[in-house]
Coordinates of C-alpha atoms in Angstrom, one line a residue:
X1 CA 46.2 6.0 -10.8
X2 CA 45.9 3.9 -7.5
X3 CA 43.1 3.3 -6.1
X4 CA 42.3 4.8 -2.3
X5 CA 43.4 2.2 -0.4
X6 CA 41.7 3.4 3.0
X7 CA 38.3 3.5 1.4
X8 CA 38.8 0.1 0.1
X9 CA 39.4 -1.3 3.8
X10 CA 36.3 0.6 4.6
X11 CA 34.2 -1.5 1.6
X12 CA 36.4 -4.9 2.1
X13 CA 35.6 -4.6 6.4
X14 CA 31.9 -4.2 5.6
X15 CA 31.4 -6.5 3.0
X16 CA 32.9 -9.1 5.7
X17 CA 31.0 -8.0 8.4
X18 CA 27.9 -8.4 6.1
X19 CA 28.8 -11.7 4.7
X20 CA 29.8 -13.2 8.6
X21 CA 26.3 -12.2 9.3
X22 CA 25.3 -14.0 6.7
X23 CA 27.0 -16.8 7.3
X24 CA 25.7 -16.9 10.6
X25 CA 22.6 -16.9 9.9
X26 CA 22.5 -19.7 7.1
X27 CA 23.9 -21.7 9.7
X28 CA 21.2 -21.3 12.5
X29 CA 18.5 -22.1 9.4
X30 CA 21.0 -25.4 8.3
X31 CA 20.0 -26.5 11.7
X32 CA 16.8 -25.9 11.7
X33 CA 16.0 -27.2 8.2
X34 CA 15.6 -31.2 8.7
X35 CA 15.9 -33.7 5.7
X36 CA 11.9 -33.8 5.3
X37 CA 11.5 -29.7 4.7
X38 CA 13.9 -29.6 2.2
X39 CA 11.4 -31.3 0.0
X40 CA 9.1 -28.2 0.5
X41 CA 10.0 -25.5 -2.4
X42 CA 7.9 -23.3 -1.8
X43 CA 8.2 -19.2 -1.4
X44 CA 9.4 -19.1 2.7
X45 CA 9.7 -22.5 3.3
X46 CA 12.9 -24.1 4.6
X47 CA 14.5 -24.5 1.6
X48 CA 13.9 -21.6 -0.1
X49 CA 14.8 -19.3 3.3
X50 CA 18.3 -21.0 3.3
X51 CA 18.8 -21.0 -0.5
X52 CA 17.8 -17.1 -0.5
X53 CA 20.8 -16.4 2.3
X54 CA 22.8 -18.7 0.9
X55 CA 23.1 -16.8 -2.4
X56 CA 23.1 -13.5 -0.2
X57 CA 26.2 -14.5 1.6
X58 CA 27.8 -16.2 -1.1
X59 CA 27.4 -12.6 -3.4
X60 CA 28.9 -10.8 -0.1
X61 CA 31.7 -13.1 -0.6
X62 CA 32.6 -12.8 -4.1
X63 CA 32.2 -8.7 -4.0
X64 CA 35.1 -9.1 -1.2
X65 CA 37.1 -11.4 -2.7
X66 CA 37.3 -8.8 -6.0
X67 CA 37.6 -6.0 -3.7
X68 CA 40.4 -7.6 -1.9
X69 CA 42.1 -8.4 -5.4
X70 CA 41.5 -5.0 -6.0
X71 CA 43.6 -3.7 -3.2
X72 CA 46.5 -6.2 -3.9
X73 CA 46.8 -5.4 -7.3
X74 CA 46.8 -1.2 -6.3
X75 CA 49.5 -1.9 -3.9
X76 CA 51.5 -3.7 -6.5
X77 CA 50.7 -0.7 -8.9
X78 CA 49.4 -2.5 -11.0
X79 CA 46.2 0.1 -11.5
X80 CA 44.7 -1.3 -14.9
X81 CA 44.0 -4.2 -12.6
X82 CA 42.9 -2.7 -9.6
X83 CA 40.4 -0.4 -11.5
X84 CA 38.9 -3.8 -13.5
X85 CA 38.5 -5.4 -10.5
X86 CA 36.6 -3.1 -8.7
X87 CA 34.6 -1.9 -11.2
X88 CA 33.7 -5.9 -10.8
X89 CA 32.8 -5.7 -7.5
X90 CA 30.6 -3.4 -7.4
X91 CA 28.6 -4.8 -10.4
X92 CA 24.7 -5.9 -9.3
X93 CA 25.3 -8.8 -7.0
X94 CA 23.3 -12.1 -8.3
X95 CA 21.6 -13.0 -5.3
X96 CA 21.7 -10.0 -3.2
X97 CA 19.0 -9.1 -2.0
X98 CA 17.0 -11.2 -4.6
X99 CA 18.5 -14.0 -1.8
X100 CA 15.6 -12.4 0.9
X101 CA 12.8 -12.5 -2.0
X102 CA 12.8 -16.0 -1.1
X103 CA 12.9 -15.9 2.5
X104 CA 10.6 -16.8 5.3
X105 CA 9.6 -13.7 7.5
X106 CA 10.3 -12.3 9.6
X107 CA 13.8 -12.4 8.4
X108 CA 16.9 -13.5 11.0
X109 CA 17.9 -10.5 12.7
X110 CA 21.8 -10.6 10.9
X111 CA 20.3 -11.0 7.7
X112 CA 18.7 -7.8 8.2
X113 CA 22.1 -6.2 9.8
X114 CA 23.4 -7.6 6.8
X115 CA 21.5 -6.0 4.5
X116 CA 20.9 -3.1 5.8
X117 CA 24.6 -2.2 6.4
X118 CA 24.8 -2.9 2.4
X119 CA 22.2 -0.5 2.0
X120 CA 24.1 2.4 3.8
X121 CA 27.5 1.5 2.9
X122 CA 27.2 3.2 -0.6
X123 CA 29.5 1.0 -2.7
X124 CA 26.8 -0.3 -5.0
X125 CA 24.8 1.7 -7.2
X126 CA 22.1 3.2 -5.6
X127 CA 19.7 1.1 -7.1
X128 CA 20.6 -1.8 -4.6
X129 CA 19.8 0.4 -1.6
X130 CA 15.9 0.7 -3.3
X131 CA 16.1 -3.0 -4.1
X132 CA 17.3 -4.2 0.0
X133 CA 14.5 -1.4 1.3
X134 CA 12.1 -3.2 -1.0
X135 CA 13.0 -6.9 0.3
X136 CA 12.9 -5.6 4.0
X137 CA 9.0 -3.6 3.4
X138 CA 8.2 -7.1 2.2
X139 CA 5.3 -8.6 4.2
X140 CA 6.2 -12.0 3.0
X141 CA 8.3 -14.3 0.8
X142 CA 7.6 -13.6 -2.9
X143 CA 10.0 -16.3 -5.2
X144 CA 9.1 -18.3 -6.5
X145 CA 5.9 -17.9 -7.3
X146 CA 3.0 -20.1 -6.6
X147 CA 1.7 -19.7 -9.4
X148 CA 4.2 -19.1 -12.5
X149 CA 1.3 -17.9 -15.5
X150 CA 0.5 -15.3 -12.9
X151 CA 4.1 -14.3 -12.3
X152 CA 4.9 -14.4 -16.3
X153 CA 1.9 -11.9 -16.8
X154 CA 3.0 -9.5 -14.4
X155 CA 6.3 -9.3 -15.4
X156 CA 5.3 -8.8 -18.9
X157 CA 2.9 -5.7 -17.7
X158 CA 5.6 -4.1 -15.6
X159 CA 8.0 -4.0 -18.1
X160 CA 5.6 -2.4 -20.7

């Protein structure tokens, strides 16, 4: 069965729009991010705020690139494929949005574009959307922690 090539523009279009915004916003914090702050690891800082849209762009990236597969392989009918790559795609992206978790606020105004046009676009699961609302309600950066006993114990108690 092929795959519906029309909604896959609509998906492949998005994810580009998100990832350019992205993009264009991990290069307005590469500027601003001299030599000396990218000692500073910590939860907002420099380095951390580009490392967390780093990894959001670059998971925009790689849910395109199997989306774009996707369509090339249904127009070559080859549907086996097609299907196995975007069932890919729309696996949890590594990095998005755990990328803002690590973020300075307030975040760049295309990150949030970004992410929010993820949110709505409905091609991951639905727990992403709960996941992006979550990282844009967040006051402040949260990863990594300051303080990692802290962190472990939490974790622990939320998973109980």
């Amino acid at each position: 069965m092929s795959l519906d090539l029309t909604e896959l523009t609509r998906f492949g279009r998005a994810l580009e729009e998100a990832h350019a915004l992205l993009e264009a916003d991990r290069k307005r914090l590469e500027q601003r991010c001299d030599r000396a702050s990218r000692a500073d690891g910590t939860a907002g800082g420099p380095t951390q705020t580009l490392y967390g849209v780093t990894l959001m762009s670059g998971a925009m990236s790689q849910a395109l690139t199997r989306v774009a597969l996707a369509a090339g392989y249904s127009a070559l009918g080859m549907d086996e494929r097609a299907e196995h790559e975007l069932v890919t795609a729309r696996m949890y992206p590594v990095g998005f949005p755990s990328g803002a978790d690590r973020m300075a606020r307030p975040l760049g105004e295309a990150t949030v574009q970004a992410m929010e046009l993820i949110r709505d676009l409905g091609f991951f699961d639905a727990e992403i959307s709960i996941a992006v609302d979550v990282a844009l309600a967040a006051p402040q950066a949260t990863y990594p922690p300051a303080d990692w006993d802290e962190y472990e114990r939490q974790r622990r108690s939320q998973a109980e």
